[in-house]
mmCIF file of C-alpha atoms in Angstrom:
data_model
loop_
_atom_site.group_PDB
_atom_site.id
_atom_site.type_symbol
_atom_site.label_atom_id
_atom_site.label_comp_id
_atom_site.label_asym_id
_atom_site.label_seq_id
_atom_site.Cartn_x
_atom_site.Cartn_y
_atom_site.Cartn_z
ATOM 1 C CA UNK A 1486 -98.820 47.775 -2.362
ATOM 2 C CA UNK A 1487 -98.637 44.825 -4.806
ATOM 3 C CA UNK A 1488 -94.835 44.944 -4.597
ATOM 4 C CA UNK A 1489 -95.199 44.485 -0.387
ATOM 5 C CA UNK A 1490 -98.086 41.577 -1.145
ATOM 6 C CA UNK A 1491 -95.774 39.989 -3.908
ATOM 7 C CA UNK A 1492 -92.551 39.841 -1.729
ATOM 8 C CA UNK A 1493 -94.762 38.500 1.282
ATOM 9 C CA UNK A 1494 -96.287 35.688 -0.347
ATOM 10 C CA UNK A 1495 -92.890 34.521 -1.901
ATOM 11 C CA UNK A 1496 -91.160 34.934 1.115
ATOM 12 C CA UNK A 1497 -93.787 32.912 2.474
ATOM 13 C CA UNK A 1498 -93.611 29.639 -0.033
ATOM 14 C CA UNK A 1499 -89.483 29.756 -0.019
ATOM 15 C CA UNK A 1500 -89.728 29.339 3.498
ATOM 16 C CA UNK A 1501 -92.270 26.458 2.979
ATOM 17 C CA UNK A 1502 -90.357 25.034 0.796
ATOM 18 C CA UNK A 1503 -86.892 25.335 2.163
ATOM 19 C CA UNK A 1504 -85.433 27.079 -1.105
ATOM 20 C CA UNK A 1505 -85.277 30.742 1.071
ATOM 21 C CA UNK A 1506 -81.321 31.031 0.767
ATOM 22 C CA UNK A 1507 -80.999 29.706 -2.561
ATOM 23 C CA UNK A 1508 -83.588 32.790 -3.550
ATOM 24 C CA UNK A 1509 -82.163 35.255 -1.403
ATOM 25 C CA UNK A 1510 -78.228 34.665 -2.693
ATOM 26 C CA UNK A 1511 -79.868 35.138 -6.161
ATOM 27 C CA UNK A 1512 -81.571 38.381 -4.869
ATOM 28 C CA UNK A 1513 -78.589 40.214 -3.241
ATOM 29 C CA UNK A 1514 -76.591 38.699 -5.982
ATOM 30 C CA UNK A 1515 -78.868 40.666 -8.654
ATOM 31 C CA UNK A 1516 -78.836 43.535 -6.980
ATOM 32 C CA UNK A 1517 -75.458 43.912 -6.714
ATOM 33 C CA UNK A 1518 -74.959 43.507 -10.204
ATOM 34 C CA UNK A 1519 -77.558 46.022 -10.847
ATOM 35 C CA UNK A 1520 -76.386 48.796 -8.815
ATOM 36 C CA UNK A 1521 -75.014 51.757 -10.192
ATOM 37 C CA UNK A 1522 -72.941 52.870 -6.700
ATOM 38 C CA UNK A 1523 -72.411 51.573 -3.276
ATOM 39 C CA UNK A 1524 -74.289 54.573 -2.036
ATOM 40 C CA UNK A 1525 -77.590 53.549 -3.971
ATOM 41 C CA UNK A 1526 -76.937 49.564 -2.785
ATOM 42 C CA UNK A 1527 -80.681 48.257 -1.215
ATOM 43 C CA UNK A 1528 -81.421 51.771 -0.609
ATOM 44 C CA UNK A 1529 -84.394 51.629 -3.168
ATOM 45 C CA UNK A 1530 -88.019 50.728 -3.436
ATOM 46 C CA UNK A 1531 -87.094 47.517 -5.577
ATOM 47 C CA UNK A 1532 -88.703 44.083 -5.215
ATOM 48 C CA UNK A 1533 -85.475 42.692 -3.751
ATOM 49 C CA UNK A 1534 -85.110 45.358 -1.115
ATOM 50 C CA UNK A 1535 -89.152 44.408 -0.143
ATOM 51 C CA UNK A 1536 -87.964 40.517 -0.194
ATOM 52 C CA UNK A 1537 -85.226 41.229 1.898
ATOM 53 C CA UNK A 1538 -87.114 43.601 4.152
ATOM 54 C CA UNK A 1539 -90.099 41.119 4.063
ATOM 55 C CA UNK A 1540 -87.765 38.297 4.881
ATOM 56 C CA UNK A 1541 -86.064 39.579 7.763
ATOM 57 C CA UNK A 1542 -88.977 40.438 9.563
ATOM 58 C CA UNK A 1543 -90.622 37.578 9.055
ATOM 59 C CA UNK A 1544 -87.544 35.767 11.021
ATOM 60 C CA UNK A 1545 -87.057 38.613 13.513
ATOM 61 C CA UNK A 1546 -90.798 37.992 14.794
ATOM 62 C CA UNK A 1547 -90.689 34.093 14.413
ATOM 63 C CA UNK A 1548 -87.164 34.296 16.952
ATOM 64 C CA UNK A 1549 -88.860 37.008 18.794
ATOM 65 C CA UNK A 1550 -84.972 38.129 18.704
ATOM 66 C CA UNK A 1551 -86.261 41.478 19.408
ATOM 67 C CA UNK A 1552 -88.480 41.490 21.998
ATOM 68 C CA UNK A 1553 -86.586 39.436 23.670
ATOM 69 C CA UNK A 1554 -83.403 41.404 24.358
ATOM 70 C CA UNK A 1555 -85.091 44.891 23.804
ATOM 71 C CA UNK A 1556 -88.418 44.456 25.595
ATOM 72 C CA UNK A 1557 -87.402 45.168 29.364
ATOM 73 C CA UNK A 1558 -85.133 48.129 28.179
ATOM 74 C CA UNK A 1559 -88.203 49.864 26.006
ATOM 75 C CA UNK A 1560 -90.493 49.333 29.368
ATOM 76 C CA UNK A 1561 -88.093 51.323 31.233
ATOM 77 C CA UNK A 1562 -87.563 53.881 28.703
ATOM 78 C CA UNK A 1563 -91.304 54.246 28.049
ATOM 79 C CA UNK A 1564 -91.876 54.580 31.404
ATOM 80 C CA UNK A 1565 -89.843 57.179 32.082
ATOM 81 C CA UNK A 1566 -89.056 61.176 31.401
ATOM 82 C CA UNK A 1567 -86.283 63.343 30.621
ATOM 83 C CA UNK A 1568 -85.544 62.448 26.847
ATOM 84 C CA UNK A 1569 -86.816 65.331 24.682
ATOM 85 C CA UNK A 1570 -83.382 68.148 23.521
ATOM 86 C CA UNK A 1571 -85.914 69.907 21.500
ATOM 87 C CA UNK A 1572 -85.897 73.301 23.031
ATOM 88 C CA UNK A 1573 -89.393 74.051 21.862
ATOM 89 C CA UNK A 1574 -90.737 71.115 22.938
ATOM 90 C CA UNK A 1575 -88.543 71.258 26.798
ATOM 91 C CA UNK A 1576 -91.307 70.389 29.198
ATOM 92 C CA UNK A 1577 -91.299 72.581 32.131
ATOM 93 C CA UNK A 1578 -88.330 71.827 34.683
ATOM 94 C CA UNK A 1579 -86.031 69.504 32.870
ATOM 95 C CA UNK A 1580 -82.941 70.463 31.436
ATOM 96 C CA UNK A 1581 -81.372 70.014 27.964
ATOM 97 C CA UNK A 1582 -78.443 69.410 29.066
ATOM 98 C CA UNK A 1583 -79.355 66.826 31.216
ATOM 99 C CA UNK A 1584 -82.040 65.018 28.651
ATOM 100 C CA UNK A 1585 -78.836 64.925 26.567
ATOM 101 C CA UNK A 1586 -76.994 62.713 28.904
ATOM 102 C CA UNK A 1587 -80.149 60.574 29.321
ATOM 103 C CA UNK A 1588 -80.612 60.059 25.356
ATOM 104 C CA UNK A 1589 -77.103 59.233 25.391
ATOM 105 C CA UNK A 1590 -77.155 57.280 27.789
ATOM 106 C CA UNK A 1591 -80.256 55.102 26.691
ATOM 107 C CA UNK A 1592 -78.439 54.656 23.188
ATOM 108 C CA UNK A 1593 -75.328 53.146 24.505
ATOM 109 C CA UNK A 1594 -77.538 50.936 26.879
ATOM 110 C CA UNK A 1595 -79.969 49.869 23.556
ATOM 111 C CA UNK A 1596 -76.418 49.301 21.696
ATOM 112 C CA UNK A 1597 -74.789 47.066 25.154
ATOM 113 C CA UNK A 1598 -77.777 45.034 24.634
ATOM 114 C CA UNK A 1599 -77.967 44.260 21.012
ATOM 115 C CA UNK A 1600 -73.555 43.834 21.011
ATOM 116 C CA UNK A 1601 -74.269 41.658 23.792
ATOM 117 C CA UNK A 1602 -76.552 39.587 21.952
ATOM 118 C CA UNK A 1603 -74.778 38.816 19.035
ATOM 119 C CA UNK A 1604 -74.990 34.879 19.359
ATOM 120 C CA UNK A 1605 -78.786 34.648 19.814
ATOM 121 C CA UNK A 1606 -78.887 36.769 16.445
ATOM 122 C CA UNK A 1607 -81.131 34.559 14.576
ATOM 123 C CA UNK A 1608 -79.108 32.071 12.315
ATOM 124 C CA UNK A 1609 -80.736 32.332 8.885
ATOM 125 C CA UNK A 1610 -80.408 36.588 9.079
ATOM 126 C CA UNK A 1611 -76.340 35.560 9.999
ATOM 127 C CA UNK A 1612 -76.494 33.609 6.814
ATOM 128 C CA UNK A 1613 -78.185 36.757 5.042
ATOM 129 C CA UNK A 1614 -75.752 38.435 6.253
ATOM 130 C CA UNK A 1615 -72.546 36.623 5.096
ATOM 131 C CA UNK A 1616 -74.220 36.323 1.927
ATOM 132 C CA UNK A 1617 -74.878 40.271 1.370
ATOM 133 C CA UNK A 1618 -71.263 40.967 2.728
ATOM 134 C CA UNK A 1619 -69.650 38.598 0.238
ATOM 135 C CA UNK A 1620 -71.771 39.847 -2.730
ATOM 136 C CA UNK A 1621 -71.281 43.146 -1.874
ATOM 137 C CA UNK A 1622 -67.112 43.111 -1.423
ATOM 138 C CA UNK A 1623 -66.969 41.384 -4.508
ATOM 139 C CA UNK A 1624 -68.313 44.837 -6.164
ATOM 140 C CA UNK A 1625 -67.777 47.253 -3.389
ATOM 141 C CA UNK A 1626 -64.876 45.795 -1.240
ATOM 142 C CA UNK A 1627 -64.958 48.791 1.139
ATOM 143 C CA UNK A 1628 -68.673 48.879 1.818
ATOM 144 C CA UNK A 1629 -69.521 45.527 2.906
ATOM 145 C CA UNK A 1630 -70.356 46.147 6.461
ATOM 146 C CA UNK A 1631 -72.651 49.022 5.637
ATOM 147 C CA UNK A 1632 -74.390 47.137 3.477
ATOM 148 C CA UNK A 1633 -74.766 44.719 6.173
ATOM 149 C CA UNK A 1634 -75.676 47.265 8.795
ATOM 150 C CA UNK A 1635 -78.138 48.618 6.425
ATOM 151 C CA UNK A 1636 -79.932 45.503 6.357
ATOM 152 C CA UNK A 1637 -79.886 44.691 9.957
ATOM 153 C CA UNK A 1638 -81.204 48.214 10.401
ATOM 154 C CA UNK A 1639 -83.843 47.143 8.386
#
């Protein structure tokens, strides 16, 4: 808990005072440098994985990047049935089979959307981005994008 209140309140004053990159660099830097594999990289409950977590939320819900290219498409999927492939769980009348097509289906409509809105991706996470990719090849040159997929996952 005082790691999450820590990483908020400094997240909070870099971003007041402008110095947010400079800090993060220093953080992915660091933690690069202190990993012991590329399978362990941010994966932890470290202070720098909370400021980075912290961080990009904090920009996510200032952009509203989210909710605004997800929000229609979680209404309609809310609103709807046919999604469980549990058998056990199978309400009566649907089909498995078919509440497979309709999960996959939803996926590769939530994935359309976020591909599609790659340039309204908010600029400073793009930065954070370029920054953990660079840091990261520069240790672990074949695991840059899933370090950065990791974080946008986030």
């Amino acid at each position: 808990m005082e790691r999450k209140i820590f990483a908020t309140a400094v997240t909070h004053v870099s971003q007041c005072g402008r110095f947010s990159k400079g800090l993060l660099e220093m953080i992915v830097q660091y933690e690069v440098e202190q990993s012991d594999g590329e399978t362990t990289l941010f994966r932890g409950n470290t202070l720098s994985t909370s400021l980075l977590t912290h961080y990009s939320l904090l920009v996510s819900k200032s952009s509203q990047y989210l909710y605004r290219i997800l929000n229609a498409l979680i209404f309609a999927v809310c609103n709807t049935s046919g999604w469980e492939i549990d058998p056990a769980q199978l309400p009566p009348g649907e089909k498995i089979e078919e509440n497979q097509k309709n999960l996959t289906a939803a996926v590769e409509m939530f994935l359309s959307k976020l591909l599609g809105s790659v340039s309204s991706f908010p600029l400073p996470l793009q930065e954070l981005c370029v920054v953990l990719a660079e840091a990261t090849s520069a240790k672990y040159p074949e695991h840059a994008l899933i370090a950065v997929g990791g974080l946008v996952l986030l």
